[in-house]
Each structure stands twice: as C-alpha cells, then as structure tokens.
C-alpha cells in the first residue's frame, strides 16, 4: 500500500516538476522545403512573422521573430521554373533573434502565406504576380498608381481578406482544440491528484500503525538495556572505587619520597642562589659606575649638538621666511596679470561668439527662404564620393511626423531607397565616402519593424545596406551604405522621399 502511494505521488509530481523546470526556448526552424511553387517552413512552434517583397529580381522576404535555424543550409538552389532558390539568414540576439527566409522567383508572382500549426505555407497564386508588383513598385515619376494598378490592388486585397478569414477560422478551430485538450488534461490531473491523496492517506495510516508498534518494541528494549547498564555500572563503580583506593595509597608513598628529595634539592639551590646573588651585586656596582660615566659624557655631547642644531634651525627659518614672502609677492603679481588676460580673452570670445551667432541666424534664414522656394521646383543631386550636405522639405507643419515605411526597389537602370512619412517633413542629406545619411527632422518611428536593416549587398546595385535609427524621438537617421561612391538624386513628393543611385557600370 505504501509503495502504491509513493508511485502515485511520483506520477503526479514528475510532470509538475518538468513543467516548472522547462526553459522557454526560441522557435527553432528545422526545415525549408520546396514543392513546385509551394514553400513550407517548419518550426518548433507557431511562427510570429512579417513579410515584404522586392523586385528585379522578384523576391519574397519573410522575417520570423524570436526564431533560429537548426540544420538548415544558408543557400538552397531550386530552379524548378517557379522558384529560383532560397537563402536564409539569422541575426539579432536573445529575445530579438530574427530568422530571415528569402525566396527568389523566376517571374513576378502573387503569393499567399498561411500558418498551419508550426508550419508556414507559402503558395503562388495564379495571375497575381503583376498585381503584387504594381502594388509595391509604383511607376517612376508618378505620385499615385495608375487605374489598372488600382484594380489589381483591389483583387489582391480581396484575396488577402479571404486568406485572413480562412486563417482566423483555422486559428479559432485550433484554439478550441487546445482548450478541449487543456480541459481533458485538467480533469485527468484532478483525478490523479485525488487518487494520490487517497493513497497517501492510506499509506500514512499504515505508517502510523507500524511506527507505533516499533516504538513499543523500542521502549521494551530500552528498559532491558537500562537495567543491564545499571547492573554493569554498579559493578564498574565498585571496581573503580577499589582501584582508586590502591592508587591513592601508592600516590601518598610516592609524594612522601618526592617531598624528601625536593627538600634536599631546595637547600642546595638556595646555597647556590646566595652565592650568585653576591656575585651579581658586585657586577652591578661596577656596571652602575660605568653607566654613570657614559651618561655624563653623552649628556655633554647632546647639549653641544642641541645648541648647534638650534642655531642652524633659526638661520634656516629666517631664510625660508624671506623666500616665502618673496614667492607670495610673485604669485600675487602673476595672479593679477592672469586675471587681466582672462578678462580680455573672455571679452574677445564673447564678441566673436555674438558675431558668429548673428551670422549663423542670418544664413539659416536665407537657406530657409531659398529652400522654401526651390524644394518643389527641382530634385537635388549629391555624390557620396565627396562630402556634401543637402536639405529640403520647404514649409512644413510643426506637428511631430511619423515614418511609416522604409524600402528598397530595383528600377530599370537604378536602385531606389524610399522613405514614407504621414506628411511632408524637413530633411537633410549628407554624403561622405561610401555612406549617405538621410535625416528626417521632428520625426519618430512607431513600428519597430521599420528599424530592421535591409541587406541588399547581393543585388546588382551600388546600395549594400539600409538601416533606420531613432534619435530619442527627435529625429530619424536613415544610413545608406554603398559598395562604391556614386552620384545620387534626391526627390520629395508629399510624404515620399526617394534617393536614386545608378547601377554600377552605368
């Protein structure tokens, strides 16, 4: 009965301990497979992901948050007529780890992404490629998409809504199944807990009875041991008393013998000590006379040294006092001269700073006036090969702006980096070496996905990497790394700022 109770308790406690000790791990992506135009991404749990597309060549990028790869190659060539190949890349650390899957296509297609349990299924929809490209890549030089593109976007939006409804239905069914499984597990756990409690109660009763029987047996054995020890102790005490009496008699005889020997030794030692004392007195008298003579000589020498030392210290003190007075006068003169020089320097610097401030304010007013007249008249051009600074935006509101999107596009003969804001903003562009920095004034980033880096080094483009940084909510810096310094063209149309870079060799 006791063994059954222990087994039931073990069956109940082991799952609880395992749940308490189980670490929270990442979503581990173990395989990426391709079947025709369908790509399946398998992880260890349901994926939290974002996606976006690129053109020229067509690409679909899927970023899975809180995920890592395991036994998945970095590059998987396919070439089946629809999918050209797949590339994987992991970046970030700890909870910000992101697994990126880049799917290349032979042509521009429309895709549908569905989450099925721990899998992401990416399918190619028929006839949707041109619509997707039109939605993500507006025609150059136009502020809004064409009428045909709007129709394609409407069709793509309808497909996306159907897919969203299907995903919601699947998610609701999965949640119901999970709830039913949780209810069944809870009922099973309650039954196990009840059986374990009953078994523990029975085991406790049996253990109490066994413990009582053992206690009674131990009490009887203890009484017998105490009686036996009492008789043994009495016999031992008698033997000890007799031994002590014999030892005491022997000790008294030994003490008497030692006392006699000690008395004789003490008399002899006393005689020796008396003779030694007489000799010590004689040596002490001679030593005292010698000490008195040395003390008198030493006192005379110390008195002479003290007199000479006092005279020398008086002479040094007088010299030091004179030198200190002279040093203080010199320091006072130097301090006064230094104070006059600092006052004159402060006055000159204040005058120069006021003059520079007035010149800077006048120059800024002129630049603002010129920028307001010319910001919409023509696009600006710059070169990353040499240091340059450009500004634009004209007259804008004083409200805080929000950067809503950042992206990269391949144009027929150039590469484009674009930034969208909820309304026009003032901006500056700085180019130096192989880096171009676009700074948006009075702007913030709300969506953290907009600060993820865009790695474009594998495209036939002068652009290698694009990344946005938020400067404490006051401004947004977009840093564009180039493979080589090239000239670029900056344009702003409403809430859209574009920077076009010619392709290498053009």
PDB file of C-alpha atoms in Angstrom, residues 109-381:
ATOM      1  CA  UNK A 109       4.130  36.452 -58.818  1.00  0.00           C
ATOM      2  CA  UNK A 110       1.445  36.927 -56.178  1.00  0.00           C
ATOM      3  CA  UNK A 111       1.888  34.816 -53.052  1.00  0.00           C
ATOM      4  CA  UNK A 112      -0.329  33.695 -50.174  1.00  0.00           C
ATOM      5  CA  UNK A 113       1.147  32.881 -46.732  1.00  0.00           C
ATOM      6  CA  UNK A 114      -0.829  30.596 -44.390  1.00  0.00           C
ATOM      7  CA  UNK A 115       0.119  29.476 -40.840  1.00  0.00           C
ATOM      8  CA  UNK A 116      -0.740  25.810 -40.185  1.00  0.00           C
ATOM      9  CA  UNK A 117       0.314  24.758 -36.696  1.00  0.00           C
ATOM     10  CA  UNK A 118       4.119  25.013 -36.567  1.00  0.00           C
ATOM     11  CA  UNK A 119       4.384  25.498 -40.347  1.00  0.00           C
ATOM     12  CA  UNK A 120       4.276  28.476 -42.696  1.00  0.00           C
ATOM     13  CA  UNK A 121       2.995  27.539 -46.169  1.00  0.00           C
ATOM     14  CA  UNK A 122       3.838  29.988 -48.992  1.00  0.00           C
ATOM     15  CA  UNK A 123       1.817  29.386 -52.188  1.00  0.00           C
ATOM     16  CA  UNK A 124       1.961  31.082 -55.590  1.00  0.00           C
ATOM     17  CA  UNK A 125      -1.465  32.334 -56.695  1.00  0.00           C
ATOM     18  CA  UNK A 126      -2.327  32.249 -60.392  1.00  0.00           C
ATOM     19  CA  UNK A 127      -2.281  35.546 -62.262  1.00  0.00           C
ATOM     20  CA  UNK A 128      -1.312  37.611 -59.213  1.00  0.00           C
ATOM     21  CA  UNK A 129       2.324  38.471 -59.998  1.00  0.00           C
ATOM     22  CA  UNK A 130       1.732  41.724 -61.886  1.00  0.00           C
ATOM     23  CA  UNK A 131      -0.748  42.950 -59.288  1.00  0.00           C
ATOM     24  CA  UNK A 132       1.713  42.425 -56.439  1.00  0.00           C
ATOM     25  CA  UNK A 133       4.481  44.272 -58.291  1.00  0.00           C
ATOM     26  CA  UNK A 134       2.200  47.118 -59.149  1.00  0.00           C
ATOM     27  CA  UNK A 135       1.202  47.494 -55.546  1.00  0.00           C
ATOM     28  CA  UNK A 136       4.768  47.548 -54.183  1.00  0.00           C
ATOM     29  CA  UNK A 137       6.578  49.359 -57.065  1.00  0.00           C
ATOM     30  CA  UNK A 138       4.752  52.481 -58.402  1.00  0.00           C
ATOM     31  CA  UNK A 139       5.800  53.795 -61.828  1.00  0.00           C
ATOM     32  CA  UNK A 140       8.717  56.254 -61.792  1.00  0.00           C
ATOM     33  CA  UNK A 141       7.766  59.915 -61.792  1.00  0.00           C
ATOM     34  CA  UNK A 142       4.115  59.430 -60.768  1.00  0.00           C
ATOM     35  CA  UNK A 143       2.646  60.425 -57.391  1.00  0.00           C
ATOM     36  CA  UNK A 144      -0.208  57.799 -57.452  1.00  0.00           C
ATOM     37  CA  UNK A 145      -0.693  54.337 -59.116  1.00  0.00           C
ATOM     38  CA  UNK A 146      -2.405  54.000 -62.493  1.00  0.00           C
ATOM     39  CA  UNK A 147      -6.060  52.976 -62.847  1.00  0.00           C
ATOM     40  CA  UNK A 148      -5.150  49.417 -63.932  1.00  0.00           C
ATOM     41  CA  UNK A 149      -2.822  49.033 -60.945  1.00  0.00           C
ATOM     42  CA  UNK A 150      -5.619  50.112 -58.585  1.00  0.00           C
ATOM     43  CA  UNK A 151      -7.824  47.339 -59.987  1.00  0.00           C
ATOM     44  CA  UNK A 152      -5.037  44.800 -59.398  1.00  0.00           C
ATOM     45  CA  UNK A 153      -4.644  46.066 -55.853  1.00  0.00           C
ATOM     46  CA  UNK A 154      -8.365  45.600 -55.273  1.00  0.00           C
ATOM     47  CA  UNK A 155      -8.128  41.949 -56.461  1.00  0.00           C
ATOM     48  CA  UNK A 156      -5.051  41.388 -54.230  1.00  0.00           C
ATOM     49  CA  UNK A 157      -6.861  42.963 -51.264  1.00  0.00           C
ATOM     50  CA  UNK A 158      -9.846  40.627 -51.799  1.00  0.00           C
ATOM     51  CA  UNK A 159      -7.547  37.589 -51.873  1.00  0.00           C
ATOM     52  CA  UNK A 160      -5.801  38.833 -48.724  1.00  0.00           C
ATOM     53  CA  UNK A 161      -9.161  39.249 -46.941  1.00  0.00           C
ATOM     54  CA  UNK A 162     -10.226  35.708 -47.909  1.00  0.00           C
ATOM     55  CA  UNK A 163      -6.881  34.390 -46.681  1.00  0.00           C
ATOM     56  CA  UNK A 164      -7.230  36.358 -43.429  1.00  0.00           C
ATOM     57  CA  UNK A 165     -10.734  34.967 -42.840  1.00  0.00           C
ATOM     58  CA  UNK A 166      -9.510  31.423 -43.523  1.00  0.00           C
ATOM     59  CA  UNK A 167      -6.561  31.951 -41.161  1.00  0.00           C
ATOM     60  CA  UNK A 168      -8.924  33.301 -38.477  1.00  0.00           C
ATOM     61  CA  UNK A 169     -11.189  30.261 -38.909  1.00  0.00           C
ATOM     62  CA  UNK A 170      -8.200  27.902 -38.608  1.00  0.00           C
ATOM     63  CA  UNK A 171      -6.937  29.783 -35.578  1.00  0.00           C
ATOM     64  CA  UNK A 172     -10.379  29.584 -33.891  1.00  0.00           C
ATOM     65  CA  UNK A 173     -10.564  25.819 -34.542  1.00  0.00           C
ATOM     66  CA  UNK A 174      -7.025  25.386 -33.193  1.00  0.00           C
ATOM     67  CA  UNK A 175      -7.877  27.426 -30.081  1.00  0.00           C
ATOM     68  CA  UNK A 176     -10.985  25.270 -29.476  1.00  0.00           C
ATOM     69  CA  UNK A 177      -8.934  22.087 -29.849  1.00  0.00           C
ATOM     70  CA  UNK A 178      -6.278  23.437 -27.489  1.00  0.00           C
ATOM     71  CA  UNK A 179      -8.970  24.393 -24.935  1.00  0.00           C
ATOM     72  CA  UNK A 180     -10.564  20.937 -25.142  1.00  0.00           C
ATOM     73  CA  UNK A 181      -7.171  19.281 -24.688  1.00  0.00           C
ATOM     74  CA  UNK A 182      -6.430  21.568 -21.719  1.00  0.00           C
ATOM     75  CA  UNK A 183      -9.815  20.719 -20.105  1.00  0.00           C
ATOM     76  CA  UNK A 184      -9.173  16.980 -20.555  1.00  0.00           C
ATOM     77  CA  UNK A 185      -5.671  17.319 -19.140  1.00  0.00           C
ATOM     78  CA  UNK A 186      -7.013  19.281 -16.157  1.00  0.00           C
ATOM     79  CA  UNK A 187      -9.684  16.646 -15.450  1.00  0.00           C
ATOM     80  CA  UNK A 188      -7.095  13.868 -15.721  1.00  0.00           C
ATOM     81  CA  UNK A 189      -4.754  15.803 -13.419  1.00  0.00           C
ATOM     82  CA  UNK A 190      -7.556  16.313 -10.838  1.00  0.00           C
ATOM     83  CA  UNK A 191      -8.359  12.581 -10.902  1.00  0.00           C
ATOM     84  CA  UNK A 192      -4.695  11.748 -10.430  1.00  0.00           C
ATOM     85  CA  UNK A 193      -4.421  14.237  -7.561  1.00  0.00           C
ATOM     86  CA  UNK A 194      -7.485  12.713  -5.835  1.00  0.00           C
ATOM     87  CA  UNK A 195      -6.157   9.143  -6.220  1.00  0.00           C
ATOM     88  CA  UNK A 196      -2.742  10.268  -4.973  1.00  0.00           C
ATOM     89  CA  UNK A 197      -4.320  11.946  -1.919  1.00  0.00           C
ATOM     90  CA  UNK A 198      -6.328   8.815  -1.046  1.00  0.00           C
ATOM     91  CA  UNK A 199      -3.280   6.598  -1.482  1.00  0.00           C
ATOM     92  CA  UNK A 200      -1.203   8.981   0.633  1.00  0.00           C
ATOM     93  CA  UNK A 201      -3.828   8.901   3.414  1.00  0.00           C
ATOM     94  CA  UNK A 202      -3.883   5.097   3.439  1.00  0.00           C
ATOM     95  CA  UNK A 203      -0.102   4.966   3.377  1.00  0.00           C
ATOM     96  CA  UNK A 204       0.032   7.428   6.278  1.00  0.00           C
ATOM     97  CA  UNK A 205      -2.354   5.297   8.392  1.00  0.00           C
ATOM     98  CA  UNK A 206      -0.287   2.159   7.740  1.00  0.00           C
ATOM     99  CA  UNK A 207       2.903   4.024   8.508  1.00  0.00           C
ATOM    100  CA  UNK A 208       1.448   5.369  11.784  1.00  0.00           C
ATOM    101  CA  UNK A 209       0.451   1.835  12.947  1.00  0.00           C
ATOM    102  CA  UNK A 210       3.866   0.442  12.029  1.00  0.00           C
ATOM    103  CA  UNK A 211       5.595   3.330  13.766  1.00  0.00           C
ATOM    104  CA  UNK A 212       3.539   2.768  16.962  1.00  0.00           C
ATOM    105  CA  UNK A 213       4.419  -0.952  17.037  1.00  0.00           C
ATOM    106  CA  UNK A 214       8.096  -0.158  16.517  1.00  0.00           C
ATOM    107  CA  UNK A 215       8.004   2.477  19.269  1.00  0.00           C
ATOM    108  CA  UNK A 216       6.534  -0.056  21.775  1.00  0.00           C
ATOM    109  CA  UNK A 217       9.214  -2.627  20.873  1.00  0.00           C
ATOM    110  CA  UNK A 218      11.895   0.040  21.182  1.00  0.00           C
ATOM    111  CA  UNK A 219      10.561   1.048  24.648  1.00  0.00           C
ATOM    112  CA  UNK A 220      10.734  -2.585  25.931  1.00  0.00           C
ATOM    113  CA  UNK A 221      14.247  -2.994  24.539  1.00  0.00           C
ATOM    114  CA  UNK A 222      15.213   0.311  26.087  1.00  0.00           C
ATOM    115  CA  UNK A 223      14.030  -0.795  29.566  1.00  0.00           C
ATOM    116  CA  UNK A 224      16.039  -4.029  29.312  1.00  0.00           C
ATOM    117  CA  UNK A 225      19.116  -2.066  28.196  1.00  0.00           C
ATOM    118  CA  UNK A 226      18.736   0.359  31.092  1.00  0.00           C
ATOM    119  CA  UNK A 227      18.510  -2.463  33.667  1.00  0.00           C
ATOM    120  CA  UNK A 228      21.564  -4.197  32.182  1.00  0.00           C
ATOM    121  CA  UNK A 229      23.523  -0.929  32.087  1.00  0.00           C
ATOM    122  CA  UNK A 230      22.561  -0.192  35.739  1.00  0.00           C
ATOM    123  CA  UNK A 231      23.966  -3.545  36.967  1.00  0.00           C
ATOM    124  CA  UNK A 232      27.099  -3.075  34.841  1.00  0.00           C
ATOM    125  CA  UNK A 233      27.566   0.440  36.128  1.00  0.00           C
ATOM    126  CA  UNK A 234      27.285  -0.728  39.792  1.00  0.00           C
ATOM    127  CA  UNK A 235      29.957  -3.404  39.252  1.00  0.00           C
ATOM    128  CA  UNK A 236      32.171  -0.930  37.414  1.00  0.00           C
ATOM    129  CA  UNK A 237      31.751   1.616  40.199  1.00  0.00           C
ATOM    130  CA  UNK A 238      32.893  -0.916  42.825  1.00  0.00           C
ATOM    131  CA  UNK A 239      35.933  -1.902  40.766  1.00  0.00           C
ATOM    132  CA  UNK A 240      36.746   1.751  40.199  1.00  0.00           C
ATOM    133  CA  UNK A 241      36.497   2.502  43.970  1.00  0.00           C
ATOM    134  CA  UNK A 242      38.925  -0.287  44.820  1.00  0.00           C
ATOM    135  CA  UNK A 243      41.366   0.835  42.101  1.00  0.00           C
ATOM    136  CA  UNK A 244      41.191   4.446  43.302  1.00  0.00           C
ATOM    137  CA  UNK A 245      41.973   3.412  46.913  1.00  0.00           C
ATOM    138  CA  UNK A 246      45.029   1.433  45.752  1.00  0.00           C
ATOM    139  CA  UNK A 247      46.184   4.313  43.553  1.00  0.00           C
ATOM    140  CA  UNK A 248      45.724   6.771  46.452  1.00  0.00           C
ATOM    141  CA  UNK A 249      47.934   4.682  48.787  1.00  0.00           C
ATOM    142  CA  UNK A 250      50.653   4.396  46.122  1.00  0.00           C
ATOM    143  CA  UNK A 251      50.427   8.102  45.414  1.00  0.00           C
ATOM    144  CA  UNK A 252      50.823   9.019  49.106  1.00  0.00           C
ATOM    145  CA  UNK A 253      54.016   6.944  49.345  1.00  0.00           C
ATOM    146  CA  UNK A 254      55.414   8.494  46.145  1.00  0.00           C
ATOM    147  CA  UNK A 255      54.546  12.010  47.328  1.00  0.00           C
ATOM    148  CA  UNK A 256      56.437  11.475  50.618  1.00  0.00           C
ATOM    149  CA  UNK A 257      59.533  10.267  48.756  1.00  0.00           C
ATOM    150  CA  UNK A 258      59.383  13.194  46.314  1.00  0.00           C
ATOM    151  CA  UNK A 259      58.937  15.673  49.217  1.00  0.00           C
ATOM    152  CA  UNK A 260      62.133  14.460  50.887  1.00  0.00           C
ATOM    153  CA  UNK A 261      64.109  14.689  47.635  1.00  0.00           C
ATOM    154  CA  UNK A 262      62.656  18.124  46.902  1.00  0.00           C
ATOM    155  CA  UNK A 263      63.642  19.483  50.339  1.00  0.00           C
ATOM    156  CA  UNK A 264      67.255  18.411  49.819  1.00  0.00           C
ATOM    157  CA  UNK A 265      67.303  19.937  46.312  1.00  0.00           C
ATOM    158  CA  UNK A 266      65.809  23.179  47.607  1.00  0.00           C
ATOM    159  CA  UNK A 267      68.540  23.560  50.261  1.00  0.00           C
ATOM    160  CA  UNK A 268      71.258  23.044  47.640  1.00  0.00           C
ATOM    161  CA  UNK A 269      69.618  25.527  45.216  1.00  0.00           C
ATOM    162  CA  UNK A 270      69.297  28.136  47.986  1.00  0.00           C
ATOM    163  CA  UNK A 271      73.014  27.959  48.737  1.00  0.00           C
ATOM    164  CA  UNK A 272      73.821  28.371  45.003  1.00  0.00           C
ATOM    165  CA  UNK A 273      71.432  31.301  44.678  1.00  0.00           C
ATOM    166  CA  UNK A 274      73.012  33.089  47.672  1.00  0.00           C
ATOM    167  CA  UNK A 275      76.473  32.812  46.081  1.00  0.00           C
ATOM    168  CA  UNK A 276      75.142  34.011  42.724  1.00  0.00           C
ATOM    169  CA  UNK A 277      73.410  36.997  44.360  1.00  0.00           C
ATOM    170  CA  UNK A 278      76.659  38.152  45.947  1.00  0.00           C
ATOM    171  CA  UNK A 279      78.461  37.971  42.578  1.00  0.00           C
ATOM    172  CA  UNK A 280      75.581  39.830  40.844  1.00  0.00           C
ATOM    173  CA  UNK A 281      75.744  42.647  43.419  1.00  0.00           C
ATOM    174  CA  UNK A 282      79.456  43.091  42.760  1.00  0.00           C
ATOM    175  CA  UNK A 283      78.969  43.221  38.961  1.00  0.00           C
ATOM    176  CA  UNK A 284      76.011  45.594  39.326  1.00  0.00           C
ATOM    177  CA  UNK A 285      78.067  48.100  41.350  1.00  0.00           C
ATOM    178  CA  UNK A 286      80.826  48.128  38.709  1.00  0.00           C
ATOM    179  CA  UNK A 287      78.308  48.439  35.861  1.00  0.00           C
ATOM    180  CA  UNK A 288      76.476  51.317  37.598  1.00  0.00           C
ATOM    181  CA  UNK A 289      79.721  53.296  37.924  1.00  0.00           C
ATOM    182  CA  UNK A 290      80.472  52.772  34.191  1.00  0.00           C
ATOM    183  CA  UNK A 291      76.936  53.767  33.210  1.00  0.00           C
ATOM    184  CA  UNK A 292      77.159  56.997  35.219  1.00  0.00           C
ATOM    185  CA  UNK A 293      80.382  57.914  33.451  1.00  0.00           C
ATOM    186  CA  UNK A 294      78.933  57.212  29.957  1.00  0.00           C
ATOM    187  CA  UNK A 295      75.728  59.122  30.779  1.00  0.00           C
ATOM    188  CA  UNK A 296      77.681  62.218  31.819  1.00  0.00           C
ATOM    189  CA  UNK A 297      79.730  62.181  28.586  1.00  0.00           C
ATOM    190  CA  UNK A 298      76.651  61.616  26.430  1.00  0.00           C
ATOM    191  CA  UNK A 299      74.741  64.460  28.154  1.00  0.00           C
ATOM    192  CA  UNK A 300      77.575  66.883  27.431  1.00  0.00           C
ATOM    193  CA  UNK A 301      77.721  65.828  23.750  1.00  0.00           C
ATOM    194  CA  UNK A 302      73.931  66.085  23.329  1.00  0.00           C
ATOM    195  CA  UNK A 303      73.928  69.566  24.864  1.00  0.00           C
ATOM    196  CA  UNK A 304      76.558  70.738  22.348  1.00  0.00           C
ATOM    197  CA  UNK A 305      74.595  69.185  19.412  1.00  0.00           C
ATOM    198  CA  UNK A 306      71.339  70.791  20.589  1.00  0.00           C
ATOM    199  CA  UNK A 307      72.934  74.239  20.713  1.00  0.00           C
ATOM    200  CA  UNK A 308      74.357  73.887  17.200  1.00  0.00           C
ATOM    201  CA  UNK A 309      71.069  72.497  15.828  1.00  0.00           C
ATOM    202  CA  UNK A 310      69.061  75.337  17.370  1.00  0.00           C
ATOM    203  CA  UNK A 311      71.300  77.970  15.779  1.00  0.00           C
ATOM    204  CA  UNK A 312      71.096  76.268  12.356  1.00  0.00           C
ATOM    205  CA  UNK A 313      67.287  75.939  12.546  1.00  0.00           C
ATOM    206  CA  UNK A 314      66.939  79.631  13.425  1.00  0.00           C
ATOM    207  CA  UNK A 315      69.082  80.579  10.430  1.00  0.00           C
ATOM    208  CA  UNK A 316      67.062  78.300   8.051  1.00  0.00           C
ATOM    209  CA  UNK A 317      63.754  79.630   9.402  1.00  0.00           C
ATOM    210  CA  UNK A 318      64.809  83.220   8.693  1.00  0.00           C
ATOM    211  CA  UNK A 319      65.884  82.329   5.134  1.00  0.00           C
ATOM    212  CA  UNK A 320      62.644  80.385   4.474  1.00  0.00           C
ATOM    213  CA  UNK A 321      60.513  83.278   5.774  1.00  0.00           C
ATOM    214  CA  UNK A 322      62.244  85.686   3.399  1.00  0.00           C
ATOM    215  CA  UNK A 323      61.852  83.281   0.433  1.00  0.00           C
ATOM    216  CA  UNK A 324      58.176  82.642   1.262  1.00  0.00           C
ATOM    217  CA  UNK A 325      57.427  86.375   1.409  1.00  0.00           C
ATOM    218  CA  UNK A 326      59.104  86.882  -1.979  1.00  0.00           C
ATOM    219  CA  UNK A 327      57.229  83.901  -3.514  1.00  0.00           C
ATOM    220  CA  UNK A 328      53.866  85.207  -2.277  1.00  0.00           C
ATOM    221  CA  UNK A 329      54.547  88.621  -3.809  1.00  0.00           C
ATOM    222  CA  UNK A 330      55.485  86.989  -7.158  1.00  0.00           C
ATOM    223  CA  UNK A 331      52.352  84.823  -7.116  1.00  0.00           C
ATOM    224  CA  UNK A 332      50.139  87.821  -6.376  1.00  0.00           C
ATOM    225  CA  UNK A 333      51.625  89.723  -9.327  1.00  0.00           C
ATOM    226  CA  UNK A 334      51.192  86.670 -11.647  1.00  0.00           C
ATOM    227  CA  UNK A 335      47.588  86.112 -10.473  1.00  0.00           C
ATOM    228  CA  UNK A 336      46.697  89.739 -11.146  1.00  0.00           C
ATOM    229  CA  UNK A 337      48.250  89.590 -14.645  1.00  0.00           C
ATOM    230  CA  UNK A 338      46.498  86.252 -15.413  1.00  0.00           C
ATOM    231  CA  UNK A 339      43.134  87.676 -14.264  1.00  0.00           C
ATOM    232  CA  UNK A 340      43.546  90.664 -16.596  1.00  0.00           C
ATOM    233  CA  UNK A 341      44.452  88.387 -19.532  1.00  0.00           C
ATOM    234  CA  UNK A 342      41.453  86.080 -18.871  1.00  0.00           C
ATOM    235  CA  UNK A 343      39.063  89.033 -18.693  1.00  0.00           C
ATOM    236  CA  UNK A 344      40.380  90.370 -22.003  1.00  0.00           C
ATOM    237  CA  UNK A 345      40.161  86.881 -23.632  1.00  0.00           C
ATOM    238  CA  UNK A 346      36.596  86.371 -22.341  1.00  0.00           C
ATOM    239  CA  UNK A 347      35.549  89.729 -23.731  1.00  0.00           C
ATOM    240  CA  UNK A 348      37.077  88.910 -27.165  1.00  0.00           C
ATOM    241  CA  UNK A 349      35.453  85.434 -27.224  1.00  0.00           C
ATOM    242  CA  UNK A 350      32.049  86.814 -26.214  1.00  0.00           C
ATOM    243  CA  UNK A 351      32.207  89.402 -29.012  1.00  0.00           C
ATOM    244  CA  UNK A 352      33.279  86.764 -31.569  1.00  0.00           C
ATOM    245  CA  UNK A 353      30.558  84.317 -30.441  1.00  0.00           C
ATOM    246  CA  UNK A 354      27.868  87.016 -30.704  1.00  0.00           C
ATOM    247  CA  UNK A 355      29.106  87.877 -34.214  1.00  0.00           C
ATOM    248  CA  UNK A 356      29.090  84.163 -35.270  1.00  0.00           C
ATOM    249  CA  UNK A 357      25.604  83.698 -33.825  1.00  0.00           C
ATOM    250  CA  UNK A 358      24.231  86.664 -35.770  1.00  0.00           C
ATOM    251  CA  UNK A 359      25.891  85.411 -38.971  1.00  0.00           C
ATOM    252  CA  UNK A 360      24.537  81.854 -38.443  1.00  0.00           C
ATOM    253  CA  UNK A 361      20.998  83.125 -37.828  1.00  0.00           C
ATOM    254  CA  UNK A 362      21.127  85.266 -40.948  1.00  0.00           C
ATOM    255  CA  UNK A 363      22.492  82.364 -43.034  1.00  0.00           C
ATOM    256  CA  UNK A 364      19.811  79.976 -41.716  1.00  0.00           C
ATOM    257  CA  UNK A 365      17.053  82.479 -42.578  1.00  0.00           C
ATOM    258  CA  UNK A 366      18.442  82.814 -46.109  1.00  0.00           C
ATOM    259  CA  UNK A 367      18.703  78.996 -46.507  1.00  0.00           C
ATOM    260  CA  UNK A 368      15.142  78.500 -45.274  1.00  0.00           C
ATOM    261  CA  UNK A 369      13.847  81.099 -47.690  1.00  0.00           C
ATOM    262  CA  UNK A 370      15.739  79.544 -50.620  1.00  0.00           C
ATOM    263  CA  UNK A 371      14.656  76.004 -49.630  1.00  0.00           C
ATOM    264  CA  UNK A 372      11.010  77.089 -49.416  1.00  0.00           C
ATOM    265  CA  UNK A 373      11.162  78.483 -52.992  1.00  0.00           C
ATOM    266  CA  UNK A 374      13.152  75.651 -54.599  1.00  0.00           C
ATOM    267  CA  UNK A 375      12.173  72.451 -52.668  1.00  0.00           C
ATOM    268  CA  UNK A 376       9.405  71.570 -55.164  1.00  0.00           C
ATOM    269  CA  UNK A 377      10.980  73.181 -58.219  1.00  0.00           C
ATOM    270  CA  UNK A 378      13.606  70.506 -58.989  1.00  0.00           C
ATOM    271  CA  UNK A 379      15.159  67.356 -57.423  1.00  0.00           C
ATOM    272  CA  UNK A 380      18.506  67.593 -55.621  1.00  0.00           C
ATOM    273  CA  UNK A 381      21.613  65.697 -56.597  1.00  0.00           C
TER     274      UNK A 381
END
